[in-house]
PDB file of C-alpha atoms and ligand atoms in Angstrom:
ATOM      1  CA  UNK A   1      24.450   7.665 -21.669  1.00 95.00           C
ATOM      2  CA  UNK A   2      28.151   7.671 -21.732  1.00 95.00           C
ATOM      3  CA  UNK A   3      29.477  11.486 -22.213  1.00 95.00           C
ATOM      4  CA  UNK A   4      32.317  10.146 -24.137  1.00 91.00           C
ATOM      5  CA  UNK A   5      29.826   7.938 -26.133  1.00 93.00           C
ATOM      6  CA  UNK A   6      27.645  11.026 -27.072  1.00 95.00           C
ATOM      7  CA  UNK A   7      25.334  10.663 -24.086  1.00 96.00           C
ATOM      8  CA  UNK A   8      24.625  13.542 -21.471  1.00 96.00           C
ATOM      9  CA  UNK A   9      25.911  11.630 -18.213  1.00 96.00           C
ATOM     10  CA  UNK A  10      23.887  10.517 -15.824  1.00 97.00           C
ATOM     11  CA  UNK A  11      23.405   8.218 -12.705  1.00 97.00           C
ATOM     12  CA  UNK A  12      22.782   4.487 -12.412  1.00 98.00           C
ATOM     13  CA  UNK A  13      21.894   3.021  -8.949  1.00 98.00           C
ATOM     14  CA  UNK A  14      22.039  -0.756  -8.351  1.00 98.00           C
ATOM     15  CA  UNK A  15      19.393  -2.148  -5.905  1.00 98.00           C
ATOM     16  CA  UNK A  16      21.517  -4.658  -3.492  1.00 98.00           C
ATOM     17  CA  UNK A  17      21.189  -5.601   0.056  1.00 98.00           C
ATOM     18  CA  UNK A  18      22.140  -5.894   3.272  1.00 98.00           C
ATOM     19  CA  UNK A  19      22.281  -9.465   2.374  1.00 98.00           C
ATOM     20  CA  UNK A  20      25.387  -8.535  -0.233  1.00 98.00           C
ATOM     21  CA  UNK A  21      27.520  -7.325   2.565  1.00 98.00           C
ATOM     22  CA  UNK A  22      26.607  -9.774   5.143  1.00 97.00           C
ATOM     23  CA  UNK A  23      26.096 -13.278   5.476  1.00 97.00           C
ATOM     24  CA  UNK A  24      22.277 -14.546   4.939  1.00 97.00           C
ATOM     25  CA  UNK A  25      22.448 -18.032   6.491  1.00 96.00           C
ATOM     26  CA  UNK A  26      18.689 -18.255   4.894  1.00 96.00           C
ATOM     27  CA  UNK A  27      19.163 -16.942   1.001  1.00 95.00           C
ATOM     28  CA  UNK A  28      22.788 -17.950   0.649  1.00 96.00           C
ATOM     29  CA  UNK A  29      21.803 -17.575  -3.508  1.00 96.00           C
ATOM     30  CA  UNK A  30      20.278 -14.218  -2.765  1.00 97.00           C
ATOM     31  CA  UNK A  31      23.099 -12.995  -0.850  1.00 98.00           C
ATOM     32  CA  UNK A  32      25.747 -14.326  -3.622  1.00 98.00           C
ATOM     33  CA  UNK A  33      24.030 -12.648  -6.438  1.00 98.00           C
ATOM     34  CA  UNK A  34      23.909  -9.232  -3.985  1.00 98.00           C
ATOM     35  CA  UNK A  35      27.405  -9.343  -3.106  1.00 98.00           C
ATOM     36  CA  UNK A  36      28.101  -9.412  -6.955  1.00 98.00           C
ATOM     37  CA  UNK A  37      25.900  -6.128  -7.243  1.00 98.00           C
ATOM     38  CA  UNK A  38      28.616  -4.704  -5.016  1.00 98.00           C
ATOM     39  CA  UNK A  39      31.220  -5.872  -6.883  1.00 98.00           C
ATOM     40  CA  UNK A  40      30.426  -4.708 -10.191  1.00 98.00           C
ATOM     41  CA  UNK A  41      29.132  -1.397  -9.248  1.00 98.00           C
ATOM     42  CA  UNK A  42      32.276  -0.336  -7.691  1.00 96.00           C
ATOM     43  CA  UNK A  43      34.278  -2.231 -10.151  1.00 96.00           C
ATOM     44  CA  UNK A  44      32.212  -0.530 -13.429  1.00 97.00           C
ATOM     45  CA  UNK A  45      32.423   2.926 -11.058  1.00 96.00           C
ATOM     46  CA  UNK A  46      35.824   3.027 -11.200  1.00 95.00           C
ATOM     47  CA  UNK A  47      35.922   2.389 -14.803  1.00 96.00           C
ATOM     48  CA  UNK A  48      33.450   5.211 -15.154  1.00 96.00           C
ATOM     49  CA  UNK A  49      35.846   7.636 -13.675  1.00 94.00           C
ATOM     50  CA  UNK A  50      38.748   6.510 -15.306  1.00 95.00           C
ATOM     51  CA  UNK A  51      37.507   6.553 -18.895  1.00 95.00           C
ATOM     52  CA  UNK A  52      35.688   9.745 -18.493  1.00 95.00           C
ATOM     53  CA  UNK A  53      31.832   8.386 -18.681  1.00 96.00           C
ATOM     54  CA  UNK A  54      30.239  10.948 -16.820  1.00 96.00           C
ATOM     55  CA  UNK A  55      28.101   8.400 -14.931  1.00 97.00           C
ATOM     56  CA  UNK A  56      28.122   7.794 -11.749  1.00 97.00           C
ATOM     57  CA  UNK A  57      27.264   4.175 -10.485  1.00 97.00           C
ATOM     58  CA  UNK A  58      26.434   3.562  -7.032  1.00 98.00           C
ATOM     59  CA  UNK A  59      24.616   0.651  -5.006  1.00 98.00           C
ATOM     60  CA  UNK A  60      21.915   0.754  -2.119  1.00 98.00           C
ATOM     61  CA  UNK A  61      21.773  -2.121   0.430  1.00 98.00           C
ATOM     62  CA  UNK A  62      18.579  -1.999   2.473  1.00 98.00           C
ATOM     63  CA  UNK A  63      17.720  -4.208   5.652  1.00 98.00           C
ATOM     64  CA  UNK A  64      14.544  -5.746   5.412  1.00 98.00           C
ATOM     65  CA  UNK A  65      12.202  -3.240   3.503  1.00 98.00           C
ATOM     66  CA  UNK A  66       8.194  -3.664   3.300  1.00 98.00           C
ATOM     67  CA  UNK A  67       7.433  -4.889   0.035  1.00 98.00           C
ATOM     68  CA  UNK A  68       5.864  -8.042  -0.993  1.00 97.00           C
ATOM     69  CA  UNK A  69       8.865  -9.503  -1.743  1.00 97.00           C
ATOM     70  CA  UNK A  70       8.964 -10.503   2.333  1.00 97.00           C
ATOM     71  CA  UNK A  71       5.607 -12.633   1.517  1.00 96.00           C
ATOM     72  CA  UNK A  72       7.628 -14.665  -0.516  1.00 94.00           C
ATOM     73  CA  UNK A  73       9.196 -16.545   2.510  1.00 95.00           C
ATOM     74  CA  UNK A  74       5.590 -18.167   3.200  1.00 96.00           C
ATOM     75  CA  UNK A  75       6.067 -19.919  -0.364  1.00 96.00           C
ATOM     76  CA  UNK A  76       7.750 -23.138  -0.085  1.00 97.00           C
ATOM     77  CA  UNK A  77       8.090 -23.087  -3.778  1.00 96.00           C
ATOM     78  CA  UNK A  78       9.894 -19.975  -3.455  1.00 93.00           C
ATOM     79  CA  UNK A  79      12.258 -21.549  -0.362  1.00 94.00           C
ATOM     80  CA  UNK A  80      12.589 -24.865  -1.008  1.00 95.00           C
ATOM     81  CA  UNK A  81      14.914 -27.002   1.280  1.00 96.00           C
ATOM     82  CA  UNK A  82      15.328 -23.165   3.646  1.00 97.00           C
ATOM     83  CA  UNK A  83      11.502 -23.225   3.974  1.00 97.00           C
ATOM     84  CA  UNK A  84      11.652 -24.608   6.781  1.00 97.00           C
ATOM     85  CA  UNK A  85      14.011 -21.486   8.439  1.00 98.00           C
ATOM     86  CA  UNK A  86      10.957 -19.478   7.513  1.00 97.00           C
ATOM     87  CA  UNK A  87      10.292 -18.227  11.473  1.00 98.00           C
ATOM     88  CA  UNK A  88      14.050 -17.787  11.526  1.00 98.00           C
ATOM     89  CA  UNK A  89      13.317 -15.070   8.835  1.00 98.00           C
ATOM     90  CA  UNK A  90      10.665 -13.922  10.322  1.00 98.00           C
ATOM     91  CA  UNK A  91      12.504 -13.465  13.783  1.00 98.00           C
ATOM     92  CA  UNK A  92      15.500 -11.701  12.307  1.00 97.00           C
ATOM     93  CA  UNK A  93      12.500  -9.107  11.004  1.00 98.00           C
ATOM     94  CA  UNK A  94      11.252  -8.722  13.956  1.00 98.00           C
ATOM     95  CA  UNK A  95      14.531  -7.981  16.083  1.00 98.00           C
ATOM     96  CA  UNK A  96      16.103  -5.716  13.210  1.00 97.00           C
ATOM     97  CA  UNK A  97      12.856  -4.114  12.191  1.00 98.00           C
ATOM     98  CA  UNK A  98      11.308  -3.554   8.618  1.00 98.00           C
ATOM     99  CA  UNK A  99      12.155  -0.179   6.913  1.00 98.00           C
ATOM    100  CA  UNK A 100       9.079   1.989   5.226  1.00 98.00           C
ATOM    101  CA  UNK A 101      10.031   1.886   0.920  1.00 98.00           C
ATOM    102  CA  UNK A 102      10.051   5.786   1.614  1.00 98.00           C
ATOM    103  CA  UNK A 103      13.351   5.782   3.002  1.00 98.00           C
ATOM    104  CA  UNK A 104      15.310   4.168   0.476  1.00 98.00           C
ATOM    105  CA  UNK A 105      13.735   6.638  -1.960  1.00 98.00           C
ATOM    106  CA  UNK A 106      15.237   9.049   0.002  1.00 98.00           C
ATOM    107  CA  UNK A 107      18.082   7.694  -0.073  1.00 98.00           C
ATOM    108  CA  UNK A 108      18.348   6.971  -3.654  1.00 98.00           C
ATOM    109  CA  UNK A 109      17.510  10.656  -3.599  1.00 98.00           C
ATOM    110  CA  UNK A 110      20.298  11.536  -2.294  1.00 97.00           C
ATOM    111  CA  UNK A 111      22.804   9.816  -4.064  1.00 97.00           C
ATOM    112  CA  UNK A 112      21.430  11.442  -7.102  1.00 96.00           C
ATOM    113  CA  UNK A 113      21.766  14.609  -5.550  1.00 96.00           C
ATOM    114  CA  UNK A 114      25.444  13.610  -4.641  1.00 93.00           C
ATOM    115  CA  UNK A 115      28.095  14.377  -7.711  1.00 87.00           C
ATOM    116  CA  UNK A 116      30.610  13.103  -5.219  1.00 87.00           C
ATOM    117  CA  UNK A 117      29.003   9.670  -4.546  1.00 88.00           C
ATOM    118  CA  UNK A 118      30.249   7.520  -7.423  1.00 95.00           C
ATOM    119  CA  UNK A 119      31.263   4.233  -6.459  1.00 95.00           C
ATOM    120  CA  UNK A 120      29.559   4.581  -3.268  1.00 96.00           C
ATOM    121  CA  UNK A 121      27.412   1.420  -1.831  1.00 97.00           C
ATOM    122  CA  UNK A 122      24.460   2.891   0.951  1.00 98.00           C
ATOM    123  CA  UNK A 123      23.548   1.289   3.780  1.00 98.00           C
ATOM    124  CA  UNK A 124      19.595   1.389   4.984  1.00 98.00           C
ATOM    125  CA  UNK A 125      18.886  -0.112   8.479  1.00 98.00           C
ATOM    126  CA  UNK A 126      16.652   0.478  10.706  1.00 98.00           C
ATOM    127  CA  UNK A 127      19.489   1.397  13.536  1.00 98.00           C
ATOM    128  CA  UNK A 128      21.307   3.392  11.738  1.00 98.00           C
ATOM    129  CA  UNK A 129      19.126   5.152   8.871  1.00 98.00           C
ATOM    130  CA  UNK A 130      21.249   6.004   6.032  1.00 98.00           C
ATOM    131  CA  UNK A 131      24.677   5.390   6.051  1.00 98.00           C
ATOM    132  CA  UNK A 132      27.764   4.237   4.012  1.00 96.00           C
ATOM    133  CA  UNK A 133      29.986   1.132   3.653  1.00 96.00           C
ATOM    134  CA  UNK A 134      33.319   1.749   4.301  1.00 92.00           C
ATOM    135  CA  UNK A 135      35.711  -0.134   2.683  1.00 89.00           C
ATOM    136  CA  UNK A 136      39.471  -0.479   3.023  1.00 75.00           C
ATOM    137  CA  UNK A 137      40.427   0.248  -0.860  1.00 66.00           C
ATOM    138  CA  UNK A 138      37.958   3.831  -0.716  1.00 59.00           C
ATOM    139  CA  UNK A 139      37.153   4.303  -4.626  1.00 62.00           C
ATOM    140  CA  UNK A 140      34.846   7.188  -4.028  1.00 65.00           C
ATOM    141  CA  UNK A 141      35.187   9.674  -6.920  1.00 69.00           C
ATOM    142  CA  UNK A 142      33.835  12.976  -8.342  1.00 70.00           C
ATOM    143  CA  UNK A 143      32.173  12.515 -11.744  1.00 68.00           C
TER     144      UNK A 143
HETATM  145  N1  LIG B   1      12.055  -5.975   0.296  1.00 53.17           N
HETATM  146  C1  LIG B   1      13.221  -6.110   0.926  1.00 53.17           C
HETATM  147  O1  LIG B   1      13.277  -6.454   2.135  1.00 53.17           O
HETATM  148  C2  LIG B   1      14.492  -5.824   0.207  1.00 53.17           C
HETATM  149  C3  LIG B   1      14.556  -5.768  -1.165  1.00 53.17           C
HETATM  150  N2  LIG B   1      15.764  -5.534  -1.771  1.00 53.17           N
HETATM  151  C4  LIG B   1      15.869  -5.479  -3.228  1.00 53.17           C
HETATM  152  O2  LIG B   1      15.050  -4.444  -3.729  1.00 53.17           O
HETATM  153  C5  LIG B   1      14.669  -4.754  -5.068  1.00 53.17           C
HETATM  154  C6  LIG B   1      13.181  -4.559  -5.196  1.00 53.17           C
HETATM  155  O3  LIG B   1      12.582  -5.518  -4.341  1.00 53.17           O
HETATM  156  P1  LIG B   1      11.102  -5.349  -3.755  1.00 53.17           P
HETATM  157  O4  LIG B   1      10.479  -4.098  -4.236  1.00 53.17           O
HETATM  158  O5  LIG B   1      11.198  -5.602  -2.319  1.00 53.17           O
HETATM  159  O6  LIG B   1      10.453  -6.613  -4.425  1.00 53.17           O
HETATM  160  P2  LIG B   1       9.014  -6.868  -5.011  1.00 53.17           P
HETATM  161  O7  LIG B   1       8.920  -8.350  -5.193  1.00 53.17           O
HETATM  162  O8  LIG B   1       7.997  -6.182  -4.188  1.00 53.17           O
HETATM  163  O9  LIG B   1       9.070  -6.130  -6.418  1.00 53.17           O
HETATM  164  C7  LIG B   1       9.905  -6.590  -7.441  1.00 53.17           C
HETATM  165  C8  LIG B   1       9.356  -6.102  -8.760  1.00 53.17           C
HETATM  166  O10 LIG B   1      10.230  -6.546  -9.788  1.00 53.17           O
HETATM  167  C9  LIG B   1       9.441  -7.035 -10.860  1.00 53.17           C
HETATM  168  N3  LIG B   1      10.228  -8.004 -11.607  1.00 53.17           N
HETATM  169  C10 LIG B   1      10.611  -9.226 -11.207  1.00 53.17           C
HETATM  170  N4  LIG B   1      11.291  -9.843 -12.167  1.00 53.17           N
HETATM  171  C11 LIG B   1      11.366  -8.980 -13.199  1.00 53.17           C
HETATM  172  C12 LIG B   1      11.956  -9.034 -14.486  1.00 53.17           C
HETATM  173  N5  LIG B   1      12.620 -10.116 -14.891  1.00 53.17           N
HETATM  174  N6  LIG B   1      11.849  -7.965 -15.278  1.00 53.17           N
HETATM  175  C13 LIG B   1      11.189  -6.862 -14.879  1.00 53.17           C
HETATM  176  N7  LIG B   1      10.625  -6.747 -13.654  1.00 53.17           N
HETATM  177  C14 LIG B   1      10.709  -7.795 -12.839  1.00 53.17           C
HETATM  178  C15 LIG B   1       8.227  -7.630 -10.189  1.00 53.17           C
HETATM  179  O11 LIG B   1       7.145  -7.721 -11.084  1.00 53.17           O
HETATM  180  C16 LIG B   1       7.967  -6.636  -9.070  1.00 53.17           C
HETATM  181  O12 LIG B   1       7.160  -5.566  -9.493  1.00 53.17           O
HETATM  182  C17 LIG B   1      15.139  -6.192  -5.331  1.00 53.17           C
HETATM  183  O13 LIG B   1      16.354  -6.144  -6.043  1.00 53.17           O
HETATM  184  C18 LIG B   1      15.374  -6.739  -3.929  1.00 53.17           C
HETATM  185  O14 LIG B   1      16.333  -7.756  -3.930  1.00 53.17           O
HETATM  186  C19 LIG B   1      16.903  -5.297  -1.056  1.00 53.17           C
HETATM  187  C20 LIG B   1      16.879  -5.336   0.298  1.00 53.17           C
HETATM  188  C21 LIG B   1      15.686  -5.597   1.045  1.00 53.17           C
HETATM  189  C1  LIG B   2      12.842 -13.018   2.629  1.00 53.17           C
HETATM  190  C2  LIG B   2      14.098 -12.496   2.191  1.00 53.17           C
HETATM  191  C3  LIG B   2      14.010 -11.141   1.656  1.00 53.17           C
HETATM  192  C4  LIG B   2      15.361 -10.549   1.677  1.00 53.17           C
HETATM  193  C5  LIG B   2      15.297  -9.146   1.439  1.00 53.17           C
HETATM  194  C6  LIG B   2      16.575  -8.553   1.833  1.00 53.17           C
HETATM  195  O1  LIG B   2      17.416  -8.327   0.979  1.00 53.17           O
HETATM  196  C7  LIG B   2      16.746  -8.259   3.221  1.00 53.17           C
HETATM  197  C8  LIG B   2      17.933  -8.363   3.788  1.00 53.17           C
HETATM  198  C9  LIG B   2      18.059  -8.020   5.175  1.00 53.17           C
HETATM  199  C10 LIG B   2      19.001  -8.472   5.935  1.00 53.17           C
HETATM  200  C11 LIG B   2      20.002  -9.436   5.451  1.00 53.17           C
HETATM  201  C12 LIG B   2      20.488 -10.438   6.372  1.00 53.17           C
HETATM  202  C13 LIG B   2      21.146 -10.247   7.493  1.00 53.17           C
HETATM  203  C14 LIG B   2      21.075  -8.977   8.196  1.00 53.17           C
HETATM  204  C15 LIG B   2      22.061  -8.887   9.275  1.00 53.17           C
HETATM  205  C16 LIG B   2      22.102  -7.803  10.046  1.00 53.17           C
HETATM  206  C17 LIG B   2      21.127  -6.716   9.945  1.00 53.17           C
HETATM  207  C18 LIG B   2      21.515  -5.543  10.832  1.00 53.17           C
HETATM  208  C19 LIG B   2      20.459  -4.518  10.765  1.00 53.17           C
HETATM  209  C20 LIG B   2      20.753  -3.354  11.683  1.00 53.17           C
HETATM  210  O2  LIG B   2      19.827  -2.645  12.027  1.00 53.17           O
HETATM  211  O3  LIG B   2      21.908  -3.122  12.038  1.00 53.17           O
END
């Protein structure tokens, strides 16, 4: 894929969460393994513009989206010992909302669409729609 590999360029988008830039009192795993999303994208981004890759690698971090992945909280061999937090899930859904899967394909959209995105880690809320972390060391580039 690289263009100084022999590749034509391209885009890669890594699917993170919310739960990678906030804490997640009730998937402290989840939320570890997300934050490292974050990490590598922009980490491997800024490699990508620095060596030349033509690739762009961004990150998406949606609140609560409808998928059956939000079943898996009634599963207490999917919880374990934070099954019992389950209504505390449940209630955080409720008062932030649960976003239709159509809107982070629009937003994945339109960080294809973006040749000035790479690096760039989307936000998805219900509040706010789509929007952008901004961080203090900004590692946005053109690719
Ligand atoms: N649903 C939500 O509220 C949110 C989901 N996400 C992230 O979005 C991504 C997609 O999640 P959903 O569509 O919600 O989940 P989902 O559980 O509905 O779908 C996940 C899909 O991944 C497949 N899969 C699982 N393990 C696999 C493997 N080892 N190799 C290949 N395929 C595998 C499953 O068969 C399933 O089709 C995940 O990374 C999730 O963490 C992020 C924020 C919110
Ligand atoms: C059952 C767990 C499935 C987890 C899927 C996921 O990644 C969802 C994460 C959503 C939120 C993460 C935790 C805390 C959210 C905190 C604030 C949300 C603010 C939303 C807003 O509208 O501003």
């Amino acid at each position: 894929m690289r263009k100084n590999n022999g590749g034509h360029g391209g885009v890669i988008i890594n699917i993170s969460s919310l739960a990678g830039l906030t804490p997640a009192a009730y998937q402290p795993v989840y939320s570890a393994s997300k934050h490292g999303v974050i990490g590598f994208t922009r980490s491997i981004a800024a490699l990508a513009s620095i060596g030349n890759y033509g690739v762009r690698i961004n990150s998406v971090c949606p609140a609560f989206v409808d998928t059956p992945l939000l079943e898996s909280i009634e599963k207490e061999e999917n919880m374990g010992e934070l099954f019992k937090y389950k209504d505390r899930i449940k209630d955080m859904m409720k008062c932030y909302g649960v976003l239709d899967p159509s809107l982070i394909a629009k937003g994945m959209i339109d960080l294809i669409e973006d040749d000035a995105s790479n690096g760039a880690v989307m936000k998805i809320t219900t509040s706010r729609g789509i929007h952008f972390e901004e961080f203090g060391v900004q590692q946005k580039t053109k690719i």
